[in-house]
Short mmCIF file of C-alpha atoms and ligand atoms in Angstrom, two decimals:
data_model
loop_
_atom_site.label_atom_id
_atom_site.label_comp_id
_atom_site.label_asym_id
_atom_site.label_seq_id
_atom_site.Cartn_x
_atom_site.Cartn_y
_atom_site.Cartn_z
CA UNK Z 113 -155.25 -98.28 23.39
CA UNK Z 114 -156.00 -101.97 22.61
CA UNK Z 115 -159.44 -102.33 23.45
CA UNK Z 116 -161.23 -105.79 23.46
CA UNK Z 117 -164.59 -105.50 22.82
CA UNK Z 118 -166.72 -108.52 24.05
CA UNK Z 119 -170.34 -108.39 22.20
CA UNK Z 120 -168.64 -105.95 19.73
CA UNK Z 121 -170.50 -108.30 17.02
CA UNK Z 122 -173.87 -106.85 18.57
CA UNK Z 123 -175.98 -103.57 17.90
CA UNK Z 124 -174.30 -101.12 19.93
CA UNK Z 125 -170.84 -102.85 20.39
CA UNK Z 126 -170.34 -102.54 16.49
CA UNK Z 127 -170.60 -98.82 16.78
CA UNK Z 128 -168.41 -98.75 19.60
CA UNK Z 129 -165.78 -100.45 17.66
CA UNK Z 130 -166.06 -97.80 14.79
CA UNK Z 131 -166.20 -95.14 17.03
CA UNK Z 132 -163.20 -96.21 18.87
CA UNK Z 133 -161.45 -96.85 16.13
CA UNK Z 134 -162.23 -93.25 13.84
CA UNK Z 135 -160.41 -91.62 17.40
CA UNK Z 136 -157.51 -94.13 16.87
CA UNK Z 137 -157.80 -96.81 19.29
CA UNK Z 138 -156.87 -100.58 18.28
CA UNK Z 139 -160.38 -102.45 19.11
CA UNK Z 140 -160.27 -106.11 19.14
CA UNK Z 141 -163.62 -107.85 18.64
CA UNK Z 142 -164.46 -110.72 20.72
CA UNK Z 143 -168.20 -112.48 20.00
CA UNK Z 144 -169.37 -115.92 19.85
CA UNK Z 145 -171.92 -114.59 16.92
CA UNK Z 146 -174.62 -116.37 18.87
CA UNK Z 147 -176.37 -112.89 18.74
CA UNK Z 148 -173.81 -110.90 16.72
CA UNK Z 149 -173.48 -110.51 13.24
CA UNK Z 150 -170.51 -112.14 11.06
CA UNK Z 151 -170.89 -108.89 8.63
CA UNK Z 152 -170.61 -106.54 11.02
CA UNK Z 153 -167.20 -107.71 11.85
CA UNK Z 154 -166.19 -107.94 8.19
CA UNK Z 155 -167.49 -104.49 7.35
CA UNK Z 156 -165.60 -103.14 10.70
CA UNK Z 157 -162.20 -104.83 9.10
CA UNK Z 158 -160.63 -105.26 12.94
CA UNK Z 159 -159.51 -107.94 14.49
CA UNK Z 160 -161.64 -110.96 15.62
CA UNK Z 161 -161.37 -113.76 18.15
CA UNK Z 162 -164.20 -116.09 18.08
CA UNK Z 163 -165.27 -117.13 21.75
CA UNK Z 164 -167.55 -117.39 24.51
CA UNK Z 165 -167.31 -116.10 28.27
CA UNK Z 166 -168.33 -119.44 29.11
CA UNK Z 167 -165.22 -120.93 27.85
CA UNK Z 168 -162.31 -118.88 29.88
CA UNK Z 169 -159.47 -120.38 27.68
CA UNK Z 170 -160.81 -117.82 24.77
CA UNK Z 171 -161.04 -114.89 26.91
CA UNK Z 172 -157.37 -115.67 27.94
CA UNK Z 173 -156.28 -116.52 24.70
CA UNK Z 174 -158.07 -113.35 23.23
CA UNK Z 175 -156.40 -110.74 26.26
CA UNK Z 176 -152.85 -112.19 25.38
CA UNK Z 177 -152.53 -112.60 22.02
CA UNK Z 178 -153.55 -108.72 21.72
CA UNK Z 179 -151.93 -107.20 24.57
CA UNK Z 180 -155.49 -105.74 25.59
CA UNK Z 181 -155.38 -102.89 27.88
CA UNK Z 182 -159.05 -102.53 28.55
CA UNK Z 183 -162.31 -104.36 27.77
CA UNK Z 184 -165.37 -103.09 26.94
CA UNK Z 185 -167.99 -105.52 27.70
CA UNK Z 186 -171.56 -105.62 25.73
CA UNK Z 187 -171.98 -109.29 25.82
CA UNK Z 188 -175.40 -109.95 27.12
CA UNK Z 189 -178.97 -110.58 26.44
CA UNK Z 190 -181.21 -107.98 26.77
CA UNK Z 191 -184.56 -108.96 26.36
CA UNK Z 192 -186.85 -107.61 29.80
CA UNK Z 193 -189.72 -109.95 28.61
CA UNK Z 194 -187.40 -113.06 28.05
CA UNK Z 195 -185.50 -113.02 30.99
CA UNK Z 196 -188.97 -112.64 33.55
CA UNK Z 197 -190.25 -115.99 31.43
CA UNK Z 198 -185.99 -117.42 31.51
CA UNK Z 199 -184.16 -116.03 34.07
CA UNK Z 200 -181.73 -118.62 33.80
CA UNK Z 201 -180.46 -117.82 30.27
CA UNK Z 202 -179.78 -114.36 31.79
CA UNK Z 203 -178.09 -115.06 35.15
CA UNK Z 204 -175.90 -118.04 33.35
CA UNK Z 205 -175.14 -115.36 30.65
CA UNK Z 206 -174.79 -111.99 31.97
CA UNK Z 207 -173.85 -112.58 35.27
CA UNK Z 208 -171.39 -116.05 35.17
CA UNK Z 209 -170.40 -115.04 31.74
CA UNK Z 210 -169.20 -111.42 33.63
CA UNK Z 211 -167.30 -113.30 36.56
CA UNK Z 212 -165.56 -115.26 34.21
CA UNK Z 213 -164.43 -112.15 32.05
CA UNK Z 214 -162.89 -110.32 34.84
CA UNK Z 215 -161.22 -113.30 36.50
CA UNK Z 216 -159.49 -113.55 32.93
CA UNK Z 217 -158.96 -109.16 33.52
CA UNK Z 218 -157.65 -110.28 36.65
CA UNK Z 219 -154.97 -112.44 36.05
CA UNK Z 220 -153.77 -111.19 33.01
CA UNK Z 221 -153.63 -107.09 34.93
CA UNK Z 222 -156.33 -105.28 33.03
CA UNK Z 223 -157.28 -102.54 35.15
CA UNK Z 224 -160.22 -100.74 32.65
CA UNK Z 225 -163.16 -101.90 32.03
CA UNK Z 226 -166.23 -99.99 30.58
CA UNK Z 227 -169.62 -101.84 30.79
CA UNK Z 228 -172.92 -101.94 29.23
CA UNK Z 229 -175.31 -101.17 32.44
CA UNK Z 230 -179.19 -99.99 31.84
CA UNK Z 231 -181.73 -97.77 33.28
CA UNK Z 232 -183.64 -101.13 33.87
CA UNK Z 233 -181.34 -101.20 37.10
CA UNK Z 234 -183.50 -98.63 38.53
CA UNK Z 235 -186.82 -100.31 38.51
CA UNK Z 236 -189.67 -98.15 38.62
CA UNK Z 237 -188.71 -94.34 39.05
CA UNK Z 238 -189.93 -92.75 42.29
CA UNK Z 239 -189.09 -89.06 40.50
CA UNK Z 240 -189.62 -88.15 36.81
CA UNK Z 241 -186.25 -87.94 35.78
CA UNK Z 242 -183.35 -90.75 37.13
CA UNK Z 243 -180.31 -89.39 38.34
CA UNK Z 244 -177.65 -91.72 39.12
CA UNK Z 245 -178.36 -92.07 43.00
CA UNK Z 246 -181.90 -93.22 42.81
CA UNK Z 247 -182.33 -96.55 44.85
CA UNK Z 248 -181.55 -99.40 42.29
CA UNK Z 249 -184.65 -101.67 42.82
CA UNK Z 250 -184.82 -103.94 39.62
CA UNK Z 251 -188.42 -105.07 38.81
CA UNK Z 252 -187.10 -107.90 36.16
CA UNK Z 253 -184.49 -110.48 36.26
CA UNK Z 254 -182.45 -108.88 33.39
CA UNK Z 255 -181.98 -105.73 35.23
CA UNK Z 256 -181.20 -107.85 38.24
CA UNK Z 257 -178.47 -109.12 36.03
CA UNK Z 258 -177.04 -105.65 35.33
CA UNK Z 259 -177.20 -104.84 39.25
CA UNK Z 260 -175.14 -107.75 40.42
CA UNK Z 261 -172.21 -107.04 38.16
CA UNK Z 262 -172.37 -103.31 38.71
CA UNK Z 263 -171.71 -104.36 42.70
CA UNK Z 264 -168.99 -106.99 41.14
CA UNK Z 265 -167.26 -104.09 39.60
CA UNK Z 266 -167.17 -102.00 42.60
CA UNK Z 267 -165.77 -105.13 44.69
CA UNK Z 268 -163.01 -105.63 41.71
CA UNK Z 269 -162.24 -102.30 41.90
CA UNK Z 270 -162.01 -102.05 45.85
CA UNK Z 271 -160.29 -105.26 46.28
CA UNK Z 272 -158.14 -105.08 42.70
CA UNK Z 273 -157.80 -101.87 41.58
CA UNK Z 274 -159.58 -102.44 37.97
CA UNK Z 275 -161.14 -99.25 37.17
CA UNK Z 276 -164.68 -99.51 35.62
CA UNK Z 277 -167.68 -97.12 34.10
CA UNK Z 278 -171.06 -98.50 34.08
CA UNK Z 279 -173.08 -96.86 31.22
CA UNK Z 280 -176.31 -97.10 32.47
CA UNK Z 281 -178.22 -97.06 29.31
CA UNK Z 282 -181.73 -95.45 28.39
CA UNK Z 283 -183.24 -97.03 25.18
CA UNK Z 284 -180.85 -97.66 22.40
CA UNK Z 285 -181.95 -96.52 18.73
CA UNK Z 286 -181.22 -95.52 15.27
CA UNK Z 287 -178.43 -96.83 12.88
CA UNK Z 288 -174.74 -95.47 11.74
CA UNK Z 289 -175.97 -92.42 9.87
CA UNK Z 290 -174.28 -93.89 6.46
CA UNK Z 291 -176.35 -97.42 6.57
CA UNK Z 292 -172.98 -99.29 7.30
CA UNK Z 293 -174.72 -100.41 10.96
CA UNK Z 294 -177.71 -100.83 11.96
CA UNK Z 295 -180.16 -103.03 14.60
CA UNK Z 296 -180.57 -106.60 13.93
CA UNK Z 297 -182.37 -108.65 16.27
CA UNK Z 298 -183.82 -111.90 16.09
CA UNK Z 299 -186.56 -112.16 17.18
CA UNK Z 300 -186.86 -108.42 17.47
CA UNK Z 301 -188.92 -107.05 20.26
CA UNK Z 302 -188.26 -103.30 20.83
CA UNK Z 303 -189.96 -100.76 20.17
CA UNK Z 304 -188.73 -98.37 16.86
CA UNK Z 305 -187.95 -101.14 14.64
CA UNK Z 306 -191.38 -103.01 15.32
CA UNK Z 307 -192.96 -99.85 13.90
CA UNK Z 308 -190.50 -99.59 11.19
CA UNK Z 309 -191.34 -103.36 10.17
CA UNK Z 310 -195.15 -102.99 10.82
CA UNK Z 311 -194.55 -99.30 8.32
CA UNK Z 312 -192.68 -101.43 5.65
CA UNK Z 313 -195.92 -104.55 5.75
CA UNK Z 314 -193.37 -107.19 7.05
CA UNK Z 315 -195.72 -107.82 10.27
CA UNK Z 316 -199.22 -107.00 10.57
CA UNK Z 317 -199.13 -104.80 13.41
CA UNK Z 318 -197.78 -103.08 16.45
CA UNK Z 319 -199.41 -104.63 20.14
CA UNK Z 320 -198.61 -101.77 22.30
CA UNK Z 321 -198.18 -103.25 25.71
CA UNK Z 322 -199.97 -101.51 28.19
CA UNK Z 323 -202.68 -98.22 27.55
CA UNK Z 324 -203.62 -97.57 31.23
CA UNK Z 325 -199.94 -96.54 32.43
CA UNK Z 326 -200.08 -93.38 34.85
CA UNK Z 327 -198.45 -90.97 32.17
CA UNK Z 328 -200.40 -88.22 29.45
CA UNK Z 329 -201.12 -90.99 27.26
CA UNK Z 330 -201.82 -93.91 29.23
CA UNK Z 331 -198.77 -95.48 27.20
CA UNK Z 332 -195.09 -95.95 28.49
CA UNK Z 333 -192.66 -93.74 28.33
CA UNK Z 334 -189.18 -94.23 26.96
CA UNK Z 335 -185.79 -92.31 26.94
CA UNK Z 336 -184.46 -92.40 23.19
CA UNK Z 337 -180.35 -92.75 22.80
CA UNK Z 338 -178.82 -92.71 19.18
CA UNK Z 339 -176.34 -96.01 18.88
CA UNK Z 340 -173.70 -93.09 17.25
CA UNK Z 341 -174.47 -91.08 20.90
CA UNK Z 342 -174.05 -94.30 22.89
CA UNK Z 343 -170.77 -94.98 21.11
CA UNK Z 344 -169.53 -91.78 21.87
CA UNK Z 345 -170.39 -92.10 25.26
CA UNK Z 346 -167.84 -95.49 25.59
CA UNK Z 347 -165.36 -93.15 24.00
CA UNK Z 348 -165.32 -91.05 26.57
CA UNK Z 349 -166.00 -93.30 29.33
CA UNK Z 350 -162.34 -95.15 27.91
CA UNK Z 351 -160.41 -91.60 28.33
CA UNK Z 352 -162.26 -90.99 31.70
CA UNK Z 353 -160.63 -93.92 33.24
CA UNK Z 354 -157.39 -94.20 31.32
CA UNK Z 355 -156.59 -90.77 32.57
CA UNK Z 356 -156.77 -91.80 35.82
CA UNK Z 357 -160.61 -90.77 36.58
CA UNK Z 358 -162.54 -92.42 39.11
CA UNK Z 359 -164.81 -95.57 38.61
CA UNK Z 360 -168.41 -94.54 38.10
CA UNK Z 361 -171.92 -95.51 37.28
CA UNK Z 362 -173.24 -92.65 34.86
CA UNK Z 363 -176.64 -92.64 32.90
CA UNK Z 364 -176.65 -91.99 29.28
CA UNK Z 365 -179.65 -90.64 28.00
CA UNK Z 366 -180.95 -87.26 26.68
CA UNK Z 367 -183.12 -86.04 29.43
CA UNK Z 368 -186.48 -86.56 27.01
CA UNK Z 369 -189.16 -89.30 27.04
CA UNK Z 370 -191.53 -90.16 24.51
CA UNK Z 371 -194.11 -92.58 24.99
CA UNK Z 372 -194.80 -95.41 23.18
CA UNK Z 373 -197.95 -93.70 21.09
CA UNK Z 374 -195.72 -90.59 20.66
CA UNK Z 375 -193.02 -93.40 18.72
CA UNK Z 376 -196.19 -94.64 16.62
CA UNK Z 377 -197.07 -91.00 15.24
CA UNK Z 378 -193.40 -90.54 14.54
CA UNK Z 379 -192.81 -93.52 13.16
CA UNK Z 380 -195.66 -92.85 10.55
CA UNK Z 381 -194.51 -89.57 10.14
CA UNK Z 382 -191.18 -90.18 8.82
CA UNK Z 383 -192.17 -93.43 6.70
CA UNK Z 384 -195.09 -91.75 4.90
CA UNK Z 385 -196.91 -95.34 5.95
CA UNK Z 386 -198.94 -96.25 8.66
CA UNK Z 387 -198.69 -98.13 11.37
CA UNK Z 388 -201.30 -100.28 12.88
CA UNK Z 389 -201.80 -100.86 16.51
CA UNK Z 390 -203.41 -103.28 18.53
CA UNK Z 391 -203.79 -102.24 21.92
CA UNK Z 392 -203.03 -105.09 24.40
CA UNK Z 393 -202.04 -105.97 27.89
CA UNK Z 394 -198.95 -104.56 29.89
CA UNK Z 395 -195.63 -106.00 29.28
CA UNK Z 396 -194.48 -107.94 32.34
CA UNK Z 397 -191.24 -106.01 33.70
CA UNK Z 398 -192.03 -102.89 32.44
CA UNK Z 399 -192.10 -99.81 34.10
CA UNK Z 400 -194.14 -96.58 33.30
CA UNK Z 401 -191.53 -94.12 32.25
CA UNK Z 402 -187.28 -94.21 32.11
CA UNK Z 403 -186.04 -90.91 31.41
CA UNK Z 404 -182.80 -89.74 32.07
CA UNK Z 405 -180.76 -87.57 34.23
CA UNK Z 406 -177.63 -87.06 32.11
CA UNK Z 407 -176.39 -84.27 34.17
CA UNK Z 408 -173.24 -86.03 34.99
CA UNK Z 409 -172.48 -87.10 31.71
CA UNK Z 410 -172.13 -83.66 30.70
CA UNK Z 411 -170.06 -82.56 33.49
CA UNK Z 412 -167.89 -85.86 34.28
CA UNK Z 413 -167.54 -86.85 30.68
CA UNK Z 414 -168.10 -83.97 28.82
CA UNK Z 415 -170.49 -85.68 27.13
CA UNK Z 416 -173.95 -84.57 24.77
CA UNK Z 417 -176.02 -86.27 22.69
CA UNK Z 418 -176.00 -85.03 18.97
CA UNK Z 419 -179.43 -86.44 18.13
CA UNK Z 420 -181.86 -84.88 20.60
CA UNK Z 421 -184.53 -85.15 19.02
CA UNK Z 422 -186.61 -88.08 18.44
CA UNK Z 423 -187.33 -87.50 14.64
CA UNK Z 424 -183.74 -88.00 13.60
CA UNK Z 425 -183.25 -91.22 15.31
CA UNK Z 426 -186.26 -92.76 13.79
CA UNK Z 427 -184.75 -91.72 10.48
CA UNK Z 428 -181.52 -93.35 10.70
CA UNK Z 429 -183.58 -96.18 11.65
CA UNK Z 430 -185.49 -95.96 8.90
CA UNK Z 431 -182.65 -95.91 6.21
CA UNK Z 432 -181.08 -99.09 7.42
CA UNK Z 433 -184.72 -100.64 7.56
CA UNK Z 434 -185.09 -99.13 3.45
CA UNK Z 435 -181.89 -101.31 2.39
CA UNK Z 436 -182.57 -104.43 4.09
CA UNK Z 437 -183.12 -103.79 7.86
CA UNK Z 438 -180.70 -107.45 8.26
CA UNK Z 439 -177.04 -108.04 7.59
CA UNK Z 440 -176.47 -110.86 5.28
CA UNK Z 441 -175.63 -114.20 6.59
CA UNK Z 442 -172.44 -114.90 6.59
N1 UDP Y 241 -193.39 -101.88 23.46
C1 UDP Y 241 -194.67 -102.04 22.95
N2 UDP Y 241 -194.84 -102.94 21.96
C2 UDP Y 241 -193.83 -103.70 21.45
C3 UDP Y 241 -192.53 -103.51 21.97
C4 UDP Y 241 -192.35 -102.60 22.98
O1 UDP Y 241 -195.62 -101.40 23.39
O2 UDP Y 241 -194.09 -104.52 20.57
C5 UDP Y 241 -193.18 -100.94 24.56
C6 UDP Y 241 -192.63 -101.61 25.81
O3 UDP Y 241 -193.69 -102.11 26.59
C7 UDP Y 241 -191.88 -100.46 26.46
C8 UDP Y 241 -191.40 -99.62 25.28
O4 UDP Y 241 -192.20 -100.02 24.16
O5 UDP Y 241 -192.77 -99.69 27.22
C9 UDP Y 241 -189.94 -99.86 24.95
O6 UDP Y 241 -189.76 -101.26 24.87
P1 UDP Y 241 -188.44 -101.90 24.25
O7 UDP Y 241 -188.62 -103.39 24.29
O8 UDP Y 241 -188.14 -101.28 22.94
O9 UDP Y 241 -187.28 -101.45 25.25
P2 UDP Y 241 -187.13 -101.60 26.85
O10 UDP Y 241 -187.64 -100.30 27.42
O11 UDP Y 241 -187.89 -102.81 27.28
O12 UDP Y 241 -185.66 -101.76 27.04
#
């Protein structure tokens, strides 16, 4: 299928566009490299169309000169500390940006569309592991964000008949296993390549945001998701819906949590180096622990996570963050 990829420039829509394209799909990249990286796209080698949800005329311009059949959307910021001190950014980004996207799905009749949804939807868990009908209570604007286009999608598809899969996501990690990919943020703020940075010397040390949480060690606790897994995930999400499956919103996570002290140790572990903390006051927006319920993953989408573990994940962190840890500029 021709697949438009919107954010494909980013973290985990770059290995969504490999991924989709090693199973012999035709993605189409679509990024206004605000974000997004110039050399991802180059070392991808599919097509790109330069644009920006808040300009409609590119979206247009970028479903019909392709012939797109479905859009995968990962356009967004994603910061939970930004967006409680700048809600706007988020709500002009994630959610108008959004509207405008599928009013551009709309009129030019494409009926699939997988988006990037989050665990932060959930707010804070009232059982240890989420499962997929747990009230949806946001406790930061960026997760508010996610929310309000998951409902859009179920009005689109109620009213219009475009199909959609909400991957609500756990924490995204890791790099491409070869080094081609990896996670480039600026300013980075999560969690695994902090420690990786704070391991290598290029910052002094790791705040960990919060030590009196309600969980074994006082720190938060995380669900861990390889990028490669993630991928995979929109994969199958794609064939779910172009074979006529039903719209859903379906977590994608491995089931395991680690907390935040737990990344520290392995972080050190699989670096050789340390990794200095500071211990400091909670994060605003942050819950105590997001762990999935991928139940229906496996059973609806036939989907499992390869990297289980949290070890492995740090590693293929680690190798991108041993050859540069930054794409070059284009
Ligand atoms: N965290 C931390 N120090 C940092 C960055 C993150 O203690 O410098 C904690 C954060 O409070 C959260 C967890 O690590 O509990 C994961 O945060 P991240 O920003 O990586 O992802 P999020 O869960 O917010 O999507």
């Amino acid at each position: 299928m021709k697949v438009l990829v919107v954010g494909g420039a980013g973290y985990i829509g770059s290995h969504t566009v490999r991924a989709l394209r090693d199973v012999g799909h035709d993605p189409i990249i679509f990024d206004n490299l605000v974000t997004g990286h110039a050399a991802a796209v180059q070392r991808l080698g599919v097509p790109f169309v330069e644009g920006d949800l808040n300009h409609p005329v590119d979206i247009y311009r970028a479903l019909n000169e392709h012939r797109v059949e479905a859009v995968m959307h990962f356009a967004a910021f994603c910061y939970v500390g930004e967006s409680v001190r700048n809600p706007s950014k988020y709500y002009q980004n994630n959610v108008v940006g959004t509207i405008q996207l599928l009013e551009a799905m709309r009129s030019c009749a494409v009926k699939l569309c997988v988006f990037s949804s989050t665990c932060a939807t959930y707010g804070v868990p009232t059982a240890p592991m989420l499962n997929e009908s747990h009230p949806q209570r946001p406790i930061n604007p960026y997760g508010w964000t996610k929310l309000m286009v998951e409902q859009m999608l179920v009005d689109y598809d109620h009213a219009y008949g475009m199909k959609y899969a909400a991957l609500r996501y756990f924490n995204a990690s890791g790099s491409s296993a070869d080094g081609l990919l990896g996670e480039d943020h600026t300013p980075e703020t999560h969690l695994i390549p902090l420690c990786l940075l704070v391991a290598k010397g290029v910052r002094d040390n790791l705040s960990i945001f919060g030590t009196d949480y309600d969980t074994f060690d006082g720190t938060c606790i995380r669900d861990f998701i390889h990028v490669e897994d993630l991928a995979e995930a929109h994969v199958r999400a794609l064939d779910h819906l172009s074979g006529k499956g039903e719209s859903l919103a379906i977590n994608i996570g491995t089931g395991t949590g680690h907390s935040v002290r737990e990344v520290v140790r392995c972080t050190e572990e699989v670096t050789g180096l340390p990794v200095h903390v500071v211990e400091s006051p909670r994060r605003d927006g942050d819950a105590p622990v997001l762990v999935a319920d991928a139940t229906m993953a496996r059973d609806v989408l036939n989907w499992r996570p390869k990297y289980t573990e949290l070890k492995p994940i740090v590693e293929t962190a680690w190798k991108w963050f041993q050859q540069c840890g930054h794409y070059p500029k284009a």
